[in-house]
GROMACS .gro file of C-alpha atoms in nm:
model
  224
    1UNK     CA    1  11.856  12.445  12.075
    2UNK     CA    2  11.964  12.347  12.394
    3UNK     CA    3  12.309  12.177  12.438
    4UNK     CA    4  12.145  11.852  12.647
    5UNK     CA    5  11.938  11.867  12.316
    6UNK     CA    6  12.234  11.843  12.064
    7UNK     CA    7  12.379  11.538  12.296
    8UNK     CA    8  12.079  11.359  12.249
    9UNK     CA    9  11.980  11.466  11.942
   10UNK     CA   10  12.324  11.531  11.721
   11UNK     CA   11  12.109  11.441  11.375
   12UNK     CA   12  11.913  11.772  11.506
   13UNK     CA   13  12.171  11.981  11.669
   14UNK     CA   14  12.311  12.314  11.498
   15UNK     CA   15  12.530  12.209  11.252
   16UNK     CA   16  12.319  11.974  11.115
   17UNK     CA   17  12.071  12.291  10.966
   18UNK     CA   18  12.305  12.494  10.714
   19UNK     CA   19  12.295  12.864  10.785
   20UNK     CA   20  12.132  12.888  10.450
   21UNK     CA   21  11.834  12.734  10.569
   22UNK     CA   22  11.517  12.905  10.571
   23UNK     CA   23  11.332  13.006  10.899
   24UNK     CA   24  11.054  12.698  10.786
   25UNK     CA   25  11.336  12.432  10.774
   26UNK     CA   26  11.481  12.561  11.124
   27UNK     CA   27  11.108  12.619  11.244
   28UNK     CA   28  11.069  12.242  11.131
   29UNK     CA   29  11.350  12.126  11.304
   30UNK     CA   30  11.238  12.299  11.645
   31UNK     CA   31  10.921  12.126  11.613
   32UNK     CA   32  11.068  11.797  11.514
   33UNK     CA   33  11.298  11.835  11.796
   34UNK     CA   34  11.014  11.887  12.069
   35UNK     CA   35  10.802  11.595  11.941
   36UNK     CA   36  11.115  11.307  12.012
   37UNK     CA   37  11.152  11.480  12.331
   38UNK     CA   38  10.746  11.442  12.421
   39UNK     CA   39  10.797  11.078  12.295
   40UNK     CA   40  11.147  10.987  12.517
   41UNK     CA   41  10.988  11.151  12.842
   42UNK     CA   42  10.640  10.898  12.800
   43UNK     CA   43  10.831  10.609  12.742
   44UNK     CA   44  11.023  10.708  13.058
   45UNK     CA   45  10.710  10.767  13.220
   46UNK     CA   46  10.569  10.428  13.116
   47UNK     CA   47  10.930  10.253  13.258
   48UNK     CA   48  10.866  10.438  13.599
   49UNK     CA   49  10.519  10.312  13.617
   50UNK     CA   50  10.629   9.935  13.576
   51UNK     CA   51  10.921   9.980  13.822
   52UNK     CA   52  10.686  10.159  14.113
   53UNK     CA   53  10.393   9.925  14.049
   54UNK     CA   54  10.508   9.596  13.916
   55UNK     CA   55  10.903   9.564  13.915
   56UNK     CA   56  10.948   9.202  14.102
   57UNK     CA   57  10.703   9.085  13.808
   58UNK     CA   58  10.930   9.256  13.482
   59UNK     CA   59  11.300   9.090  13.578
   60UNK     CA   60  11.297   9.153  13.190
   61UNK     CA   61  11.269   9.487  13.239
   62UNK     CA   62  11.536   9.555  13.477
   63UNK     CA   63  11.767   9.360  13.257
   64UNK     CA   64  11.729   9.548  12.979
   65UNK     CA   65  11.809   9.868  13.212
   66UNK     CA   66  12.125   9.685  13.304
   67UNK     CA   67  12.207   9.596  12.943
   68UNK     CA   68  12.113   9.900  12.785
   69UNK     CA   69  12.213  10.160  13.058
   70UNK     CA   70  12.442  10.372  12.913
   71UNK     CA   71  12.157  10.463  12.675
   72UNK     CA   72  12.001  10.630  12.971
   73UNK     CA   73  12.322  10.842  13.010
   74UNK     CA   74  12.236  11.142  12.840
   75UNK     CA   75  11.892  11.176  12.997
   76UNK     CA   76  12.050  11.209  13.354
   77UNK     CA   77  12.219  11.538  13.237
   78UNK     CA   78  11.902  11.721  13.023
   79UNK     CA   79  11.709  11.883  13.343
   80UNK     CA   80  11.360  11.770  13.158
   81UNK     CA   81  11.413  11.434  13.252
   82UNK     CA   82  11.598  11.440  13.589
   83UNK     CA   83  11.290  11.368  13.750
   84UNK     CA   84  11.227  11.081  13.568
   85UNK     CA   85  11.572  10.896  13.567
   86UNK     CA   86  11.564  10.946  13.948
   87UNK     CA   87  11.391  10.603  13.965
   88UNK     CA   88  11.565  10.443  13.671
   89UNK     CA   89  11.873  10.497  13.786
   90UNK     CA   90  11.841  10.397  14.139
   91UNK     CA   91  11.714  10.043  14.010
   92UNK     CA   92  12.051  10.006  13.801
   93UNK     CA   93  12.250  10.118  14.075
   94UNK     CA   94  12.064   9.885  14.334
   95UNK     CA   95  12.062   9.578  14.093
   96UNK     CA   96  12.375   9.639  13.909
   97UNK     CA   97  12.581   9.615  14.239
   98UNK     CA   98  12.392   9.283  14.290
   99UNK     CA   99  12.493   9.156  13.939
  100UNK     CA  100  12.865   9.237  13.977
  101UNK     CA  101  12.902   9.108  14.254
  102UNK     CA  102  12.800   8.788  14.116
  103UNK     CA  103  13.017   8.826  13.845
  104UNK     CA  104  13.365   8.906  14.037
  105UNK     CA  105  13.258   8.564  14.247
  106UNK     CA  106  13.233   8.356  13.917
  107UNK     CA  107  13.510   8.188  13.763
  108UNK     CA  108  13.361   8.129  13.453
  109UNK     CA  109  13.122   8.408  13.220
  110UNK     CA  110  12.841   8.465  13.318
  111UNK     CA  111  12.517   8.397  13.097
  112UNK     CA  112  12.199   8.582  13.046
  113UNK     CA  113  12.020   8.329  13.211
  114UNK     CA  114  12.198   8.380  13.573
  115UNK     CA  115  12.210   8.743  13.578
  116UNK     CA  116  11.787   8.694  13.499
  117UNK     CA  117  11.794   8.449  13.804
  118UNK     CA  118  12.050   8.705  14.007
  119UNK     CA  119  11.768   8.960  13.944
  120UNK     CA  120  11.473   8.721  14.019
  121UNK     CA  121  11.652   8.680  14.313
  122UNK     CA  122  11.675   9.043  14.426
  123UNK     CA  123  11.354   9.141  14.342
  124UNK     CA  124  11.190   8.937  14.642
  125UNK     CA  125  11.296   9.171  14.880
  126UNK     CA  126  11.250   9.472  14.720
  127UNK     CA  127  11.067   9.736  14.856
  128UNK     CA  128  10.870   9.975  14.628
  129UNK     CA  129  10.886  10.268  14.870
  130UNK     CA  130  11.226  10.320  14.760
  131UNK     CA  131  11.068  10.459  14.460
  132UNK     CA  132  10.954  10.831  14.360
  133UNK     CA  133  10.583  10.793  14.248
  134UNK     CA  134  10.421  11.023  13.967
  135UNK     CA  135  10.045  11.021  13.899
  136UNK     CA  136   9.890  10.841  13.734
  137UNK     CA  137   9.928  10.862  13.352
  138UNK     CA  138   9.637  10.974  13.168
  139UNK     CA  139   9.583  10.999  12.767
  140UNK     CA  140   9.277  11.173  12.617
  141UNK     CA  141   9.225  11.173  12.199
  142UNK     CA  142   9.231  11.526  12.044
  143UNK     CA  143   9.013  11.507  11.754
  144UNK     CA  144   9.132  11.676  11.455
  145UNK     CA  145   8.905  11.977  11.269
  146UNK     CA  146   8.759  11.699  11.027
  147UNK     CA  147   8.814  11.301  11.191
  148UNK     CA  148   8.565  11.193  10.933
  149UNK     CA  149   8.820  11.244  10.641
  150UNK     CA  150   9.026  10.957  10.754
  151UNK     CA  151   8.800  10.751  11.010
  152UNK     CA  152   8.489  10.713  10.688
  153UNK     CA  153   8.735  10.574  10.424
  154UNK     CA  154   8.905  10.393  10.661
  155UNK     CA  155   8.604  10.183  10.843
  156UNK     CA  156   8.432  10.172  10.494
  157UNK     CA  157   8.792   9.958  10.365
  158UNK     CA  158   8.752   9.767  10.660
  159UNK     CA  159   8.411   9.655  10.595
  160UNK     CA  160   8.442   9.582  10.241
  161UNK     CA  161   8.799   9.400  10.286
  162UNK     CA  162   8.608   9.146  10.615
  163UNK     CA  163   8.306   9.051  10.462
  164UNK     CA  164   8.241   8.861  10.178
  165UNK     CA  165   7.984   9.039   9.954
  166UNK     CA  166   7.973   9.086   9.576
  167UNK     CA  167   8.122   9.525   9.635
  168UNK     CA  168   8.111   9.685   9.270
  169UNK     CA  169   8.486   9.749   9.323
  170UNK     CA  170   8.500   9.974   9.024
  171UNK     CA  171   8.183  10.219   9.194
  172UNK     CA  172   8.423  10.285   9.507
  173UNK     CA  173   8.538  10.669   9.508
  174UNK     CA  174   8.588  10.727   9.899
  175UNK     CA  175   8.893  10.460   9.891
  176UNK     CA  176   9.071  10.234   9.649
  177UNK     CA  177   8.982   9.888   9.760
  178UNK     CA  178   9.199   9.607   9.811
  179UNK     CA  179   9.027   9.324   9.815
  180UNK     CA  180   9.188   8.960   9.930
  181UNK     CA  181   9.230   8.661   9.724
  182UNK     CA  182   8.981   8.400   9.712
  183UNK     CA  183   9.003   8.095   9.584
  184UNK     CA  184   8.703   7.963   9.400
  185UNK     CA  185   8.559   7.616   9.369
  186UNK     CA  186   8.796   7.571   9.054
  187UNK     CA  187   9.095   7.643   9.265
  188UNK     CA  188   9.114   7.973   9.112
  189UNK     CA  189   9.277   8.274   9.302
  190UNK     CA  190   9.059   8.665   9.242
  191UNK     CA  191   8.877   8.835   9.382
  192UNK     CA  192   8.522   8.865   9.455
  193UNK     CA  193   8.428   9.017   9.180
  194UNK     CA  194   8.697   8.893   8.913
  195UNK     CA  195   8.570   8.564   8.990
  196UNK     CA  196   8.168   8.696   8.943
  197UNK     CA  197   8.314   8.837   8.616
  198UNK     CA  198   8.490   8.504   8.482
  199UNK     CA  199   8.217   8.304   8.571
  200UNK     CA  200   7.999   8.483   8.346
  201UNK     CA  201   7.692   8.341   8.483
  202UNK     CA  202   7.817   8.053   8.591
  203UNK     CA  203   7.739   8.098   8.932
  204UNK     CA  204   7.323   8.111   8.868
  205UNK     CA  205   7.407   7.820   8.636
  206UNK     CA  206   7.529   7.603   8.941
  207UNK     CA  207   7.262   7.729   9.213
  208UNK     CA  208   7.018   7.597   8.928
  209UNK     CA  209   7.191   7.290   8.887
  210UNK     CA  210   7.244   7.233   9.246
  211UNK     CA  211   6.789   7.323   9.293
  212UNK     CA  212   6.724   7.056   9.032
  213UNK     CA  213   6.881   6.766   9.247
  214UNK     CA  214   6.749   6.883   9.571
  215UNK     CA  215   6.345   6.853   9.343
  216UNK     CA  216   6.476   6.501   9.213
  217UNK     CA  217   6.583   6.372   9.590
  218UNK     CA  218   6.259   6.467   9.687
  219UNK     CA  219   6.054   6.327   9.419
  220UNK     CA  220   6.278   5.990   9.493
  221UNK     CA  221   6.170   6.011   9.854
  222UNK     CA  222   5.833   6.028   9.809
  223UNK     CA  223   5.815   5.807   9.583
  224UNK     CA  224   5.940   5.548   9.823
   0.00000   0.00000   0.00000
């Protein structure tokens, strides 16, 4: 393990794997290790996009690089993401000195609000050639050996959990279903098919019920 690793990743570093650890644990740890620094150096590639193609429309943004910046410290020293912070740290630099000077003319502190307006302020004239661009950053999905064991169960608990149809819960093998409460006409809370069960019939009782009016309204119509 590196030692820009350790300073970034001290949970990870050395002395955090006894020396009695197997060669799995410290093979785990490598891997572990590699997979936060694939996640820091896309989320660093996501903040470059939005400063080269839209900074004067994320002021957020480049306050929370002001706010936050000395969590960007470390990654200016590990050589995997030099290219990266080149960017970054040129908009703190550029807006920072903008910000304090604001601050050494104020008599009073000053609030969130007016450093957002300071930076609002700066951003009209800022030029976007200043910045290193990257390509463009592209994603593709790698499917797994079998997607099906995870997307079938999965679309199959969405379907059942959306629509409202009588499911035989209790026939269900490729998930366990979780169906939402309903509240019945009684103001009872079940589901589906605990009400179907408590109703015991009930339910072909009332559309019978409900038929035998409609005939009667009819018969009163004509009769008229």
């Amino acid at each position: 393990m590196e030692k820009q690793d350790q300073e970034i990743f001290p949970e990870l570093g050395k002395d955090a794997v006894p020396s009695s650890s197997s060669s799995v644990e410290r093979e785990r740890r490598v891997l572990e290790l590699q997979l936060y620094s694939d996640f820091i150096r896309i989320v660093l590639e996501i903040i470059n996009a939005i400063l080269v193609n839209g900074l004067p429309q994320n002021p957020e943004l480049v306050y929370a690089l002001l706010h936050r910046r000395e969590v960007f410290e470390p990654f200016e020293k590990d050589s995997k993401y030099t290219d990266l912070m080149e960017n970054i740290h040129l908009v703190i630099d550029h807006f920072g000195r903008k910000v304090d000077a604001v601050v050494s003319n104020e008599n009073e502190n000053v609030t969130a609000e007016k450093v957002l307006e300071v930076i609002k302020t700066g951003s009209m004239g800022w030029r976007k050639e200043k910045l290193r661009t990257f390509p463009e950053l592209r994603f593709s999905y790698e499917e797994e050996a079998s997607p099906e064991d995870f997307f079938v169960p999965y679309v199959w608990s969405l379907i059942v959990s959306s629509l409202s149809i009588p499911w035989t819960l209790s026939a269900i093998t490729a998930f366990v279903p979780v169906m939402p409460k309903e509240v019945d006409d009684a103001g009872r809370e079940g589901s589906l098919e605990q009400q179907q069960q408590g109703d015991g019939g009930g339910g072909a009782a009332k559309s019978e019920i409900e038929m035998q009016s409609r005939t009667a309204a009819e018969n009163s119509s004509d009769a008229v």
